[in-house]
PDB file of C-alpha atoms in Angstrom:
ATOM      1  CA  UNK F 133       9.171  76.301 -39.152  1.00 83.00           C
ATOM      2  CA  UNK F 134      12.791  75.766 -38.132  1.00 94.00           C
ATOM      3  CA  UNK F 135      14.050  72.481 -36.731  1.00 94.00           C
ATOM      4  CA  UNK F 136      14.387  73.769 -33.179  1.00 96.00           C
ATOM      5  CA  UNK F 137      10.874  75.227 -33.317  1.00 96.00           C
ATOM      6  CA  UNK F 138       9.513  71.901 -34.601  1.00 97.00           C
ATOM      7  CA  UNK F 139      11.221  70.116 -31.723  1.00 97.00           C
ATOM      8  CA  UNK F 140       9.846  72.660 -29.263  1.00 97.00           C
ATOM      9  CA  UNK F 141       6.323  72.252 -30.683  1.00 98.00           C
ATOM     10  CA  UNK F 142       6.562  68.469 -30.269  1.00 98.00           C
ATOM     11  CA  UNK F 143       7.672  68.809 -26.640  1.00 98.00           C
ATOM     12  CA  UNK F 144       4.892  71.300 -25.939  1.00 98.00           C
ATOM     13  CA  UNK F 145       2.301  68.993 -27.488  1.00 98.00           C
ATOM     14  CA  UNK F 146       3.482  66.184 -25.189  1.00 98.00           C
ATOM     15  CA  UNK F 147       3.506  68.594 -22.221  1.00 98.00           C
ATOM     16  CA  UNK F 148      -0.096  69.616 -22.910  1.00 98.00           C
ATOM     17  CA  UNK F 149      -1.240  65.978 -23.095  1.00 98.00           C
ATOM     18  CA  UNK F 150       0.727  65.036 -19.979  1.00 98.00           C
ATOM     19  CA  UNK F 151      -0.722  67.924 -17.960  1.00 98.00           C
ATOM     20  CA  UNK F 152      -4.251  67.144 -19.182  1.00 97.00           C
ATOM     21  CA  UNK F 153      -3.884  63.554 -17.961  1.00 97.00           C
ATOM     22  CA  UNK F 154      -3.318  64.688 -14.361  1.00 96.00           C
ATOM     23  CA  UNK F 155      -5.496  67.803 -14.247  1.00 97.00           C
ATOM     24  CA  UNK F 156      -8.634  67.714 -12.105  1.00 96.00           C
ATOM     25  CA  UNK F 157      -7.645  64.805  -9.891  1.00 97.00           C
ATOM     26  CA  UNK F 158      -8.550  64.903  -6.223  1.00 96.00           C
ATOM     27  CA  UNK F 159      -6.167  64.232  -3.325  1.00 96.00           C
ATOM     28  CA  UNK F 160      -6.946  60.497  -3.075  1.00 95.00           C
ATOM     29  CA  UNK F 161      -6.449  60.033  -6.811  1.00 97.00           C
ATOM     30  CA  UNK F 162      -3.185  62.011  -6.848  1.00 97.00           C
ATOM     31  CA  UNK F 163      -1.781  59.975  -3.932  1.00 97.00           C
ATOM     32  CA  UNK F 164      -3.040  56.527  -5.036  1.00 97.00           C
ATOM     33  CA  UNK F 165      -0.415  53.764  -5.023  1.00 96.00           C
ATOM     34  CA  UNK F 166      -1.392  50.230  -6.050  1.00 94.00           C
ATOM     35  CA  UNK F 167       1.854  48.953  -4.449  1.00 93.00           C
ATOM     36  CA  UNK F 168       4.134  50.543  -1.845  1.00 92.00           C
ATOM     37  CA  UNK F 169       7.083  50.628  -4.272  1.00 90.00           C
ATOM     38  CA  UNK F 170       5.165  52.284  -7.125  1.00 93.00           C
ATOM     39  CA  UNK F 171       4.945  56.033  -7.630  1.00 96.00           C
ATOM     40  CA  UNK F 172       1.751  57.970  -7.210  1.00 97.00           C
ATOM     41  CA  UNK F 173       0.734  60.711  -9.651  1.00 98.00           C
ATOM     42  CA  UNK F 174       2.260  63.481  -7.515  1.00 98.00           C
ATOM     43  CA  UNK F 175       5.589  61.627  -7.565  1.00 98.00           C
ATOM     44  CA  UNK F 176       5.374  61.111 -11.328  1.00 98.00           C
ATOM     45  CA  UNK F 177       4.685  64.820 -11.839  1.00 98.00           C
ATOM     46  CA  UNK F 178       7.564  65.836  -9.562  1.00 98.00           C
ATOM     47  CA  UNK F 179       9.884  63.437 -11.397  1.00 97.00           C
ATOM     48  CA  UNK F 180       8.978  64.941 -14.768  1.00 98.00           C
ATOM     49  CA  UNK F 181       9.565  68.483 -13.447  1.00 98.00           C
ATOM     50  CA  UNK F 182      12.939  67.597 -11.918  1.00 97.00           C
ATOM     51  CA  UNK F 183      14.075  65.607 -14.961  1.00 96.00           C
ATOM     52  CA  UNK F 184      13.136  68.418 -17.334  1.00 97.00           C
ATOM     53  CA  UNK F 185      14.844  71.030 -15.141  1.00 96.00           C
ATOM     54  CA  UNK F 186      17.999  68.940 -15.176  1.00 96.00           C
ATOM     55  CA  UNK F 187      17.857  68.517 -18.952  1.00 95.00           C
ATOM     56  CA  UNK F 188      17.191  72.189 -19.680  1.00 96.00           C
ATOM     57  CA  UNK F 189      19.882  73.318 -17.240  1.00 96.00           C
ATOM     58  CA  UNK F 190      22.337  70.852 -18.750  1.00 96.00           C
ATOM     59  CA  UNK F 191      21.711  72.076 -22.283  1.00 96.00           C
ATOM     60  CA  UNK F 192      22.134  75.716 -21.208  1.00 96.00           C
ATOM     61  CA  UNK F 193      25.374  74.775 -19.429  1.00 96.00           C
ATOM     62  CA  UNK F 194      26.651  72.890 -22.473  1.00 96.00           C
ATOM     63  CA  UNK F 195      25.676  75.715 -24.839  1.00 96.00           C
ATOM     64  CA  UNK F 196      27.397  78.388 -22.748  1.00 96.00           C
ATOM     65  CA  UNK F 197      30.527  76.241 -22.403  1.00 96.00           C
ATOM     66  CA  UNK F 198      30.623  75.404 -26.118  1.00 93.00           C
ATOM     67  CA  UNK F 199      30.397  79.086 -27.056  1.00 93.00           C
ATOM     68  CA  UNK F 200      33.432  79.710 -24.808  1.00 95.00           C
ATOM     69  CA  UNK F 201      35.296  76.887 -26.543  1.00 94.00           C
ATOM     70  CA  UNK F 202      35.118  74.679 -23.444  1.00 95.00           C
ATOM     71  CA  UNK F 203      32.658  71.874 -24.277  1.00 92.00           C
ATOM     72  CA  UNK F 204      31.293  69.993 -21.262  1.00 91.00           C
ATOM     73  CA  UNK F 205      31.584  66.747 -23.188  1.00 88.00           C
ATOM     74  CA  UNK F 206      33.938  65.544 -25.885  1.00 88.00           C
ATOM     75  CA  UNK F 207      34.337  62.154 -27.418  1.00 87.00           C
ATOM     76  CA  UNK F 208      32.525  59.889 -29.815  1.00 88.00           C
ATOM     77  CA  UNK F 209      28.835  60.840 -30.094  1.00 89.00           C
ATOM     78  CA  UNK F 210      27.783  57.206 -29.758  1.00 89.00           C
ATOM     79  CA  UNK F 211      24.096  57.918 -30.380  1.00 92.00           C
ATOM     80  CA  UNK F 212      24.517  60.122 -33.467  1.00 93.00           C
ATOM     81  CA  UNK F 213      21.408  60.065 -35.634  1.00 93.00           C
ATOM     82  CA  UNK F 214      19.309  58.017 -33.218  1.00 91.00           C
ATOM     83  CA  UNK F 215      15.921  59.019 -31.848  1.00 93.00           C
ATOM     84  CA  UNK F 216      15.283  59.195 -28.112  1.00 93.00           C
ATOM     85  CA  UNK F 217      13.259  55.973 -28.365  1.00 91.00           C
ATOM     86  CA  UNK F 218      16.229  54.200 -29.971  1.00 95.00           C
ATOM     87  CA  UNK F 219      18.640  55.542 -27.351  1.00 94.00           C
ATOM     88  CA  UNK F 220      16.359  54.445 -24.509  1.00 91.00           C
ATOM     89  CA  UNK F 221      15.979  50.977 -26.065  1.00 91.00           C
ATOM     90  CA  UNK F 222      19.775  50.623 -26.199  1.00 93.00           C
ATOM     91  CA  UNK F 223      20.651  52.028 -22.786  1.00 91.00           C
ATOM     92  CA  UNK F 224      17.819  51.521 -20.295  1.00 87.00           C
ATOM     93  CA  UNK F 225      16.998  48.441 -18.263  1.00 86.00           C
ATOM     94  CA  UNK F 226      13.370  47.199 -18.361  1.00 81.00           C
ATOM     95  CA  UNK F 227      12.811  48.609 -14.837  1.00 81.00           C
ATOM     96  CA  UNK F 228      15.315  51.472 -14.789  1.00 77.00           C
ATOM     97  CA  UNK F 229      16.269  53.212 -11.551  1.00 85.00           C
ATOM     98  CA  UNK F 230      15.683  56.948 -11.503  1.00 89.00           C
ATOM     99  CA  UNK F 231      18.824  59.107 -11.344  1.00 85.00           C
ATOM    100  CA  UNK F 232      18.927  60.880  -7.952  1.00 89.00           C
ATOM    101  CA  UNK F 233      18.724  64.320  -9.602  1.00 90.00           C
ATOM    102  CA  UNK F 234      15.286  63.427 -11.014  1.00 91.00           C
ATOM    103  CA  UNK F 235      13.917  61.413  -8.094  1.00 90.00           C
ATOM    104  CA  UNK F 236      10.782  62.683  -6.362  1.00 95.00           C
ATOM    105  CA  UNK F 237      11.733  64.174  -2.998  1.00 95.00           C
ATOM    106  CA  UNK F 238       9.309  66.896  -1.945  1.00 95.00           C
ATOM    107  CA  UNK F 239       5.839  65.525  -2.617  1.00 92.00           C
ATOM    108  CA  UNK F 240       3.093  68.003  -1.890  1.00 93.00           C
ATOM    109  CA  UNK F 241       0.191  69.246  -3.931  1.00 95.00           C
ATOM    110  CA  UNK F 242      -0.390  67.938  -7.431  1.00 96.00           C
ATOM    111  CA  UNK F 243      -1.380  71.403  -8.647  1.00 97.00           C
ATOM    112  CA  UNK F 244       2.017  72.773  -7.576  1.00 98.00           C
ATOM    113  CA  UNK F 245       3.818  70.283  -9.830  1.00 98.00           C
ATOM    114  CA  UNK F 246       1.402  70.932 -12.693  1.00 98.00           C
ATOM    115  CA  UNK F 247       2.087  74.677 -12.353  1.00 98.00           C
ATOM    116  CA  UNK F 248       5.845  74.035 -12.274  1.00 97.00           C
ATOM    117  CA  UNK F 249       5.626  71.943 -15.429  1.00 98.00           C
ATOM    118  CA  UNK F 250       3.641  74.682 -17.166  1.00 98.00           C
ATOM    119  CA  UNK F 251       6.200  77.302 -16.063  1.00 97.00           C
ATOM    120  CA  UNK F 252       9.069  75.298 -17.496  1.00 97.00           C
ATOM    121  CA  UNK F 253       7.565  75.751 -20.933  1.00 97.00           C
ATOM    122  CA  UNK F 254       8.925  79.309 -21.040  1.00 97.00           C
ATOM    123  CA  UNK F 255      12.402  78.157 -19.966  1.00 96.00           C
ATOM    124  CA  UNK F 256      12.469  75.648 -22.799  1.00 97.00           C
ATOM    125  CA  UNK F 257      11.183  78.256 -25.262  1.00 98.00           C
ATOM    126  CA  UNK F 258      13.963  80.642 -24.190  1.00 97.00           C
ATOM    127  CA  UNK F 259      16.524  77.895 -24.759  1.00 97.00           C
ATOM    128  CA  UNK F 260      15.039  77.086 -28.176  1.00 97.00           C
ATOM    129  CA  UNK F 261      15.250  80.765 -29.158  1.00 97.00           C
ATOM    130  CA  UNK F 262      18.894  80.827 -28.086  1.00 95.00           C
ATOM    131  CA  UNK F 263      19.620  77.711 -30.166  1.00 96.00           C
ATOM    132  CA  UNK F 264      17.940  79.075 -33.309  1.00 95.00           C
ATOM    133  CA  UNK F 265      20.346  78.550 -36.214  1.00 93.00           C
ATOM    134  CA  UNK F 266      22.796  76.573 -34.064  1.00 92.00           C
ATOM    135  CA  UNK F 267      23.985  73.121 -35.200  1.00 93.00           C
ATOM    136  CA  UNK F 268      22.090  70.966 -32.697  1.00 95.00           C
ATOM    137  CA  UNK F 269      24.300  67.919 -33.311  1.00 93.00           C
ATOM    138  CA  UNK F 270      27.347  69.773 -31.977  1.00 93.00           C
ATOM    139  CA  UNK F 271      25.732  70.521 -28.621  1.00 94.00           C
ATOM    140  CA  UNK F 272      26.241  67.429 -26.475  1.00 94.00           C
ATOM    141  CA  UNK F 273      25.379  66.920 -22.839  1.00 94.00           C
ATOM    142  CA  UNK F 274      25.473  63.525 -21.098  1.00 93.00           C
ATOM    143  CA  UNK F 275      22.300  61.984 -19.753  1.00 92.00           C
ATOM    144  CA  UNK F 276      22.851  60.188 -16.398  1.00 91.00           C
ATOM    145  CA  UNK F 277      21.729  56.834 -17.829  1.00 89.00           C
ATOM    146  CA  UNK F 278      22.047  57.089 -21.604  1.00 90.00           C
ATOM    147  CA  UNK F 279      25.291  59.024 -21.952  1.00 90.00           C
ATOM    148  CA  UNK F 280      25.978  61.771 -24.492  1.00 94.00           C
ATOM    149  CA  UNK F 281      22.960  63.091 -26.341  1.00 95.00           C
ATOM    150  CA  UNK F 282      22.882  66.069 -28.675  1.00 95.00           C
ATOM    151  CA  UNK F 283      20.386  68.927 -28.392  1.00 96.00           C
ATOM    152  CA  UNK F 284      18.015  67.386 -30.950  1.00 96.00           C
ATOM    153  CA  UNK F 285      17.997  64.132 -29.000  1.00 96.00           C
ATOM    154  CA  UNK F 286      17.524  65.985 -25.711  1.00 96.00           C
ATOM    155  CA  UNK F 287      14.436  67.788 -27.014  1.00 97.00           C
ATOM    156  CA  UNK F 288      13.132  64.468 -28.364  1.00 96.00           C
ATOM    157  CA  UNK F 289      13.879  62.847 -25.009  1.00 96.00           C
ATOM    158  CA  UNK F 290      11.766  65.452 -23.192  1.00 97.00           C
ATOM    159  CA  UNK F 291       8.848  64.578 -25.483  1.00 97.00           C
ATOM    160  CA  UNK F 292       9.288  60.814 -25.185  1.00 96.00           C
ATOM    161  CA  UNK F 293       9.785  60.973 -21.421  1.00 95.00           C
ATOM    162  CA  UNK F 294       6.545  62.889 -20.880  1.00 97.00           C
ATOM    163  CA  UNK F 295       4.620  60.493 -23.118  1.00 97.00           C
ATOM    164  CA  UNK F 296       6.022  57.455 -21.272  1.00 94.00           C
ATOM    165  CA  UNK F 297       4.962  58.858 -17.919  1.00 96.00           C
ATOM    166  CA  UNK F 298       1.593  59.993 -19.286  1.00 98.00           C
ATOM    167  CA  UNK F 299       1.023  56.334 -20.122  1.00 97.00           C
ATOM    168  CA  UNK F 300       2.081  55.438 -16.575  1.00 96.00           C
ATOM    169  CA  UNK F 301      -0.577  57.831 -15.211  1.00 98.00           C
ATOM    170  CA  UNK F 302      -3.196  56.327 -17.546  1.00 98.00           C
ATOM    171  CA  UNK F 303      -2.297  52.861 -16.257  1.00 97.00           C
ATOM    172  CA  UNK F 304      -2.551  54.029 -12.629  1.00 97.00           C
ATOM    173  CA  UNK F 305      -5.986  55.486 -13.310  1.00 97.00           C
ATOM    174  CA  UNK F 306      -7.089  52.108 -14.659  1.00 95.00           C
ATOM    175  CA  UNK F 307      -5.925  50.083 -11.647  1.00 95.00           C
ATOM    176  CA  UNK F 308      -8.297  48.445  -9.208  1.00 92.00           C
ATOM    177  CA  UNK F 309      -8.607  50.678  -6.173  1.00 92.00           C
ATOM    178  CA  UNK F 310      -8.203  53.952  -8.066  1.00 95.00           C
ATOM    179  CA  UNK F 311     -11.090  56.171  -7.003  1.00 92.00           C
ATOM    180  CA  UNK F 312     -13.234  57.278  -9.938  1.00 88.00           C
ATOM    181  CA  UNK F 313     -14.449  60.343  -8.037  1.00 83.00           C
TER     182      UNK F 313
END
């Protein structure tokens, strides 16, 4: 299996686990908030969809620009060789604010956001196919909080981000006041 296909498989494994965590919840469960400032599960799902769309779109944009000889980012790749976990540890605050592009805005039905997240799997697979054989370290696109990340780090970030928010959903489901049925 090639590197990009391994990265894709890791993201898809995280996607499957993330979707499973929120599947089958009723309206009250999907909208439960233990505190007014916390996100409910619908908002978490929407955030993941919007963040992934932004990341995939950014990588496509960077790839197209790089092939034209017009990279979207140039400079010192300050995170070279680091994992997404290491980059997050170096660049995020303990209670990080969501970039506006990835902030929940629409709300709505949980199943809509689950379907959107499933649909994005094919967009990511198309990108991975396009990047087959490409030097992933040369494809850089800045993250709104963490700065420049290469394609390998971006794929890893998608995986890590879903796992972090899957844990957030698990914690919500364990809170007092969360309906068990």
